[in-house]
Short mmCIF file of C-alpha atoms and ligand atoms in Angstrom, two decimals:
data_model
loop_
_atom_site.label_atom_id
_atom_site.label_comp_id
_atom_site.label_asym_id
_atom_site.label_seq_id
_atom_site.Cartn_x
_atom_site.Cartn_y
_atom_site.Cartn_z
CA MET A 1 45.90 1.44 17.77
CA ALA A 2 42.74 2.33 15.80
CA THR A 3 42.92 1.34 12.14
CA VAL A 4 41.61 3.69 9.48
CA THR A 5 39.45 2.07 6.78
CA PRO A 6 40.19 3.45 3.30
CA PRO A 7 37.08 5.27 1.94
CA GLU A 8 36.78 2.86 -1.01
CA GLN A 9 36.22 -0.03 1.42
CA GLU A 10 33.36 1.74 3.14
CA ARG A 11 31.36 2.55 0.03
CA LEU A 12 29.57 0.29 -2.47
CA LEU A 13 30.96 0.04 -5.99
CA PHE A 14 28.14 -0.65 -8.49
CA VAL A 15 29.54 -1.95 -11.75
CA VAL A 16 27.24 -1.97 -14.77
CA SER A 17 28.21 -3.63 -18.05
CA ALA A 18 26.29 -4.13 -21.28
CA PRO A 19 26.97 -4.70 -24.95
CA SER A 20 27.38 -1.32 -26.69
CA GLY A 21 23.99 0.03 -27.82
CA THR A 22 21.95 -1.72 -25.11
CA GLY A 23 20.99 1.58 -23.51
CA LYS A 24 23.42 1.56 -20.61
CA THR A 25 24.26 5.27 -20.90
CA SER A 26 20.56 6.22 -20.98
CA LEU A 27 19.89 3.96 -18.00
CA CYS A 28 22.89 5.04 -15.93
CA THR A 29 22.35 8.77 -16.53
CA GLU A 30 18.79 8.47 -15.29
CA VAL A 31 19.72 6.41 -12.23
CA VAL A 32 22.65 8.58 -11.15
CA GLN A 33 20.34 11.62 -11.31
CA GLN A 34 17.62 9.93 -9.26
CA VAL A 35 19.57 8.12 -6.54
CA PRO A 36 21.08 10.25 -3.77
CA HIS A 37 24.73 9.76 -2.75
CA LEU A 38 25.66 7.99 -5.96
CA SER A 39 28.48 9.37 -8.12
CA PHE A 40 29.42 8.35 -11.63
CA SER A 41 32.99 7.11 -11.95
CA ILE A 42 34.62 9.07 -14.76
CA SER A 43 36.95 6.89 -16.79
CA HIS A 44 40.09 7.79 -18.68
CA THR A 45 40.05 7.01 -22.38
CA THR A 46 42.24 7.51 -25.43
CA ARG A 47 39.27 7.59 -27.83
CA GLN A 48 38.19 10.86 -29.43
CA PRO A 49 35.32 12.75 -27.77
CA ARG A 50 31.95 12.38 -29.50
CA GLN A 51 29.79 15.39 -30.22
CA ALA A 52 28.45 16.86 -26.95
CA GLU A 53 30.94 14.92 -24.82
CA GLU A 54 32.91 17.04 -22.38
CA GLN A 55 36.37 16.66 -20.89
CA GLY A 56 36.09 15.63 -17.23
CA LYS A 57 32.34 15.09 -17.44
CA ASN A 58 31.88 12.07 -19.72
CA TYR A 59 35.52 10.96 -19.71
CA TYR A 60 39.02 12.23 -19.06
CA PHE A 61 40.24 12.25 -22.65
CA VAL A 62 43.99 11.57 -22.67
CA SER A 63 46.70 10.58 -25.15
CA ARG A 64 47.94 7.00 -25.40
CA GLU A 65 51.22 8.13 -23.81
CA GLU A 66 49.45 9.71 -20.83
CA PHE A 67 47.29 6.62 -20.39
CA MET A 68 50.23 4.22 -20.52
CA HIS A 69 52.15 6.41 -18.08
CA LEU A 70 49.31 5.97 -15.54
CA VAL A 71 49.35 2.21 -16.13
CA SER A 72 53.12 1.97 -15.70
CA GLN A 73 52.91 3.96 -12.44
CA ASN A 74 50.32 1.42 -11.15
CA LYS A 75 47.75 4.20 -10.90
CA MET A 76 44.90 2.38 -12.66
CA ALA A 77 42.40 0.28 -10.70
CA GLU A 78 41.44 -1.46 -13.93
CA TRP A 79 41.94 -0.90 -17.64
CA THR A 80 41.34 -2.50 -21.00
CA GLU A 81 41.59 -2.00 -24.75
CA ILE A 82 38.38 -1.74 -26.80
CA TYR A 83 38.24 -1.11 -30.56
CA GLY A 84 41.89 0.00 -30.49
CA ASN A 85 41.42 2.55 -27.67
CA TYR A 86 42.35 2.30 -24.01
CA TYR A 87 39.74 2.73 -21.29
CA GLY A 88 40.33 2.61 -17.55
CA THR A 89 39.50 3.83 -14.06
CA SER A 90 42.18 5.45 -11.97
CA LYS A 91 42.60 4.52 -8.30
CA GLU A 92 42.56 8.25 -7.58
CA THR A 93 39.05 8.62 -9.08
CA ILE A 94 37.71 5.84 -6.88
CA ARG A 95 39.36 7.10 -3.70
CA CYS A 96 38.39 10.71 -4.31
CA GLU A 97 34.69 10.01 -5.01
CA CYS A 98 34.36 7.52 -2.14
CA SER A 99 35.96 9.96 0.30
CA LYS A 100 33.01 12.32 -0.37
CA GLY A 101 30.80 9.64 1.20
CA ASP A 102 29.12 8.58 -2.04
CA ASP A 103 28.70 5.11 -3.50
CA LEU A 104 30.23 4.80 -6.95
CA PHE A 105 28.69 3.79 -10.22
CA PHE A 106 30.86 2.35 -13.02
CA ASP A 107 29.98 1.88 -16.68
CA ILE A 108 32.76 -0.49 -17.72
CA ASP A 109 33.28 -3.65 -19.76
CA GLU A 110 33.53 -7.26 -18.57
CA ARG A 111 37.32 -7.29 -18.28
CA GLY A 112 37.27 -4.12 -16.17
CA ALA A 113 34.46 -5.50 -14.00
CA ARG A 114 36.52 -8.63 -13.37
CA GLN A 115 39.62 -6.63 -12.38
CA LEU A 116 37.65 -4.42 -9.98
CA SER A 117 35.96 -7.46 -8.42
CA GLU A 118 39.37 -9.01 -7.81
CA HIS A 119 40.84 -5.92 -6.13
CA TYR A 120 37.94 -4.38 -4.20
CA ALA A 121 35.75 -6.15 -1.63
CA ASN A 122 32.46 -4.31 -2.08
CA VAL A 123 31.80 -4.60 -5.81
CA ILE A 124 28.25 -5.33 -7.02
CA THR A 125 28.06 -6.46 -10.64
CA ILE A 126 25.03 -5.79 -12.83
CA LEU A 127 24.64 -6.92 -16.42
CA VAL A 128 22.26 -5.04 -18.71
CA LEU A 129 20.95 -6.95 -21.73
CA PRO A 130 18.97 -5.90 -24.81
CA PRO A 131 15.67 -7.74 -25.36
CA SER A 132 17.27 -9.37 -28.46
CA LEU A 133 20.27 -8.94 -30.78
CA GLU A 134 17.86 -7.65 -33.44
CA VAL A 135 16.77 -4.82 -31.09
CA LEU A 136 20.43 -4.14 -30.25
CA LYS A 137 21.24 -3.69 -33.94
CA LYS A 138 18.25 -1.36 -34.37
CA ARG A 139 19.32 0.79 -31.39
CA LEU A 140 22.88 1.05 -32.68
CA ILE A 141 21.66 2.12 -36.13
CA GLU A 142 19.10 4.58 -34.79
CA ARG A 143 21.60 6.20 -32.40
CA LYS A 144 23.41 7.40 -35.56
CA THR A 145 26.84 7.56 -33.89
CA GLU A 146 28.30 4.56 -35.73
CA ASP A 147 28.80 3.80 -39.42
CA GLU A 148 27.78 0.44 -40.87
CA GLN A 149 31.16 -1.16 -40.22
CA SER A 150 31.22 0.03 -36.62
CA VAL A 151 27.69 -1.33 -36.01
CA ARG A 152 28.85 -4.72 -37.35
CA LYS A 153 31.96 -4.60 -35.15
CA ARG A 154 29.87 -3.82 -32.05
CA LEU A 155 27.39 -6.62 -32.78
CA ASN A 156 30.19 -9.16 -33.21
CA ARG A 157 31.84 -7.98 -30.01
CA ALA A 158 28.49 -8.24 -28.18
CA LYS A 159 28.19 -11.91 -29.16
CA GLU A 160 31.75 -12.63 -27.96
CA GLU A 161 31.35 -10.61 -24.75
CA LEU A 162 28.09 -12.30 -23.75
CA LYS A 163 29.83 -15.69 -23.62
CA ASN A 164 31.86 -14.45 -20.61
CA MET A 165 29.19 -12.59 -18.68
CA SER A 166 27.27 -15.25 -16.81
CA TRP A 167 29.24 -14.56 -13.61
CA TYR A 168 27.53 -11.19 -12.90
CA THR A 169 25.32 -11.09 -9.80
CA TYR A 170 22.35 -9.21 -11.28
CA VAL A 171 20.80 -8.96 -14.73
CA ILE A 172 18.40 -6.36 -16.12
CA VAL A 173 16.75 -6.57 -19.56
CA ASN A 174 16.42 -3.07 -20.98
CA ASP A 175 13.15 -3.41 -22.86
CA SER A 176 11.19 -0.58 -21.29
CA LEU A 177 13.69 2.05 -20.11
CA GLU A 178 11.35 3.10 -17.31
CA GLU A 179 11.18 -0.45 -15.96
CA ALA A 180 14.94 -0.94 -16.30
CA VAL A 181 15.52 2.26 -14.27
CA LEU A 182 13.20 0.95 -11.57
CA HIS A 183 15.02 -2.41 -11.45
CA LEU A 184 18.45 -0.82 -11.24
CA LYS A 185 17.34 1.55 -8.48
CA SER A 186 15.83 -1.42 -6.61
CA ILE A 187 19.14 -3.29 -6.74
CA ILE A 188 21.01 -0.25 -5.42
CA PHE A 189 18.58 0.32 -2.55
CA ALA A 190 18.47 -3.39 -1.66
CA GLU A 191 22.28 -3.57 -1.55
CA ARG A 192 22.36 -0.49 0.67
CA CYS A 193 19.96 -2.24 3.06
CA ARG A 194 22.15 -5.32 3.47
CA LEU A 195 23.00 -5.84 7.11
CA GLY A 196 26.62 -5.04 7.89
CA HIS A 197 28.07 -5.80 11.34
CA SER A 198 29.35 -2.23 11.63
CA ILE A 199 25.77 -0.93 11.81
CA ILE A 200 24.95 -2.89 14.96
CA GLU A 201 28.39 -2.19 16.43
CA GLY A 202 27.88 1.52 15.73
CA LEU A 203 24.59 1.49 17.63
CA LEU A 204 26.09 -0.37 20.57
CA HIS A 205 28.97 2.09 20.85
CA GLU A 206 26.86 5.26 20.58
P1 ADP B 301 24.94 2.27 -24.66
O1 ADP B 301 25.41 3.29 -23.68
O2 ADP B 301 24.63 0.96 -24.02
O3 ADP B 301 25.85 2.12 -25.85
P2 ADP B 301 22.78 4.18 -25.30
O4 ADP B 301 22.30 4.60 -23.97
O5 ADP B 301 23.60 5.14 -26.10
O6 ADP B 301 23.51 2.75 -25.25
O7 ADP B 301 21.47 3.74 -26.12
C1 ADP B 301 21.52 3.31 -27.48
C2 ADP B 301 20.28 3.87 -28.21
O8 ADP B 301 19.13 3.17 -27.74
C3 ADP B 301 20.03 5.36 -27.95
O9 ADP B 301 19.58 5.94 -29.16
C4 ADP B 301 18.95 5.35 -26.86
O10 ADP B 301 18.13 6.51 -26.94
C5 ADP B 301 18.15 4.08 -27.22
N1 ADP B 301 17.55 3.41 -26.05
C6 ADP B 301 18.07 3.21 -24.82
N2 ADP B 301 17.24 2.48 -24.04
C7 ADP B 301 16.15 2.22 -24.78
C8 ADP B 301 14.91 1.50 -24.55
N3 ADP B 301 14.65 0.93 -23.38
N4 ADP B 301 14.01 1.44 -25.55
C9 ADP B 301 14.27 2.03 -26.76
N5 ADP B 301 15.40 2.71 -27.05
C10 ADP B 301 16.33 2.80 -26.09
P1 5GP B 302 32.15 4.17 -25.45
O1 5GP B 302 33.33 4.38 -26.34
O2 5GP B 302 30.90 3.77 -26.23
O3 5GP B 302 31.91 5.33 -24.51
O4 5GP B 302 32.47 2.92 -24.50
C1 5GP B 302 32.83 1.70 -25.07
C2 5GP B 302 32.92 0.66 -23.98
O5 5GP B 302 33.94 1.02 -23.05
C3 5GP B 302 31.64 0.48 -23.13
O6 5GP B 302 31.34 -0.91 -23.11
C4 5GP B 302 32.05 0.94 -21.75
O7 5GP B 302 31.39 0.21 -20.74
C5 5GP B 302 33.53 0.66 -21.74
N1 5GP B 302 34.26 1.49 -20.79
C6 5GP B 302 34.12 2.81 -20.56
N2 5GP B 302 34.94 3.23 -19.61
C7 5GP B 302 35.63 2.13 -19.20
C8 5GP B 302 36.63 1.92 -18.20
O8 5GP B 302 37.08 2.81 -17.47
N3 5GP B 302 37.10 0.66 -18.07
C9 5GP B 302 36.64 -0.38 -18.83
N4 5GP B 302 37.15 -1.58 -18.58
N5 5GP B 302 35.71 -0.22 -19.78
C10 5GP B 302 35.21 1.02 -19.96
#
């Protein structure tokens, strides 16, 4: 009997993590626009939308009760708590996007990246770093979305987070955004060119 491979096992799952303020959103937005057949995985979160953020585009904004209901029903592929809010990716989001034939792109933290790597076979992990912590602080301040206390909180979390991030496969330093975009695209294209047995088998069975 022929076995059917679930769509999420046939596609590549690119997971990008970075300390808040590094420039991950700028980088990911650019790359998702430029690379064909790459969809952004939209997370669920209980945090409030920021100005210009849209429901179902940047995040699925849900209540804590709704989020915890999904967790209790085992419907989340990964989830975590950051700054008192829940963030997570639903299994449905992954399956639905992969079934369109696209690779998926995740902007999630280290704990989420670890959970996805444990549960899915084809996860590629990429860490984005700022050129220095001084530059990180400057970017957080100049973005003007955080008050002083929140900038301090994010810097402290960055230092803690970085201690656990040496297991990622790839690293990109976001100094010049243009160069970082080029590096990220190169990783994606190189991973897509990896030789899988199914390619040769497919040719032989044409
Ligand atoms: P993150 O998603 O990692 O929190 P953002 O993409 O919001 O970070 O970027 C933080 C700030 O830094 C934004 O104001 C953005 O315009 C700026 N930024 C991003 N990348 C660069 C870069 N390579 N050089 C200078 N500024 C940058
Ligand atoms: P922000 O509130 O700035 O949009 O995101 C804060 C942090 O949450 C970022 O580090 C981002 O990578 C992380 N994040 C966003 N969505 C998810 C998710 O679905 N799962 C996990 N584990 N982290 C997420």
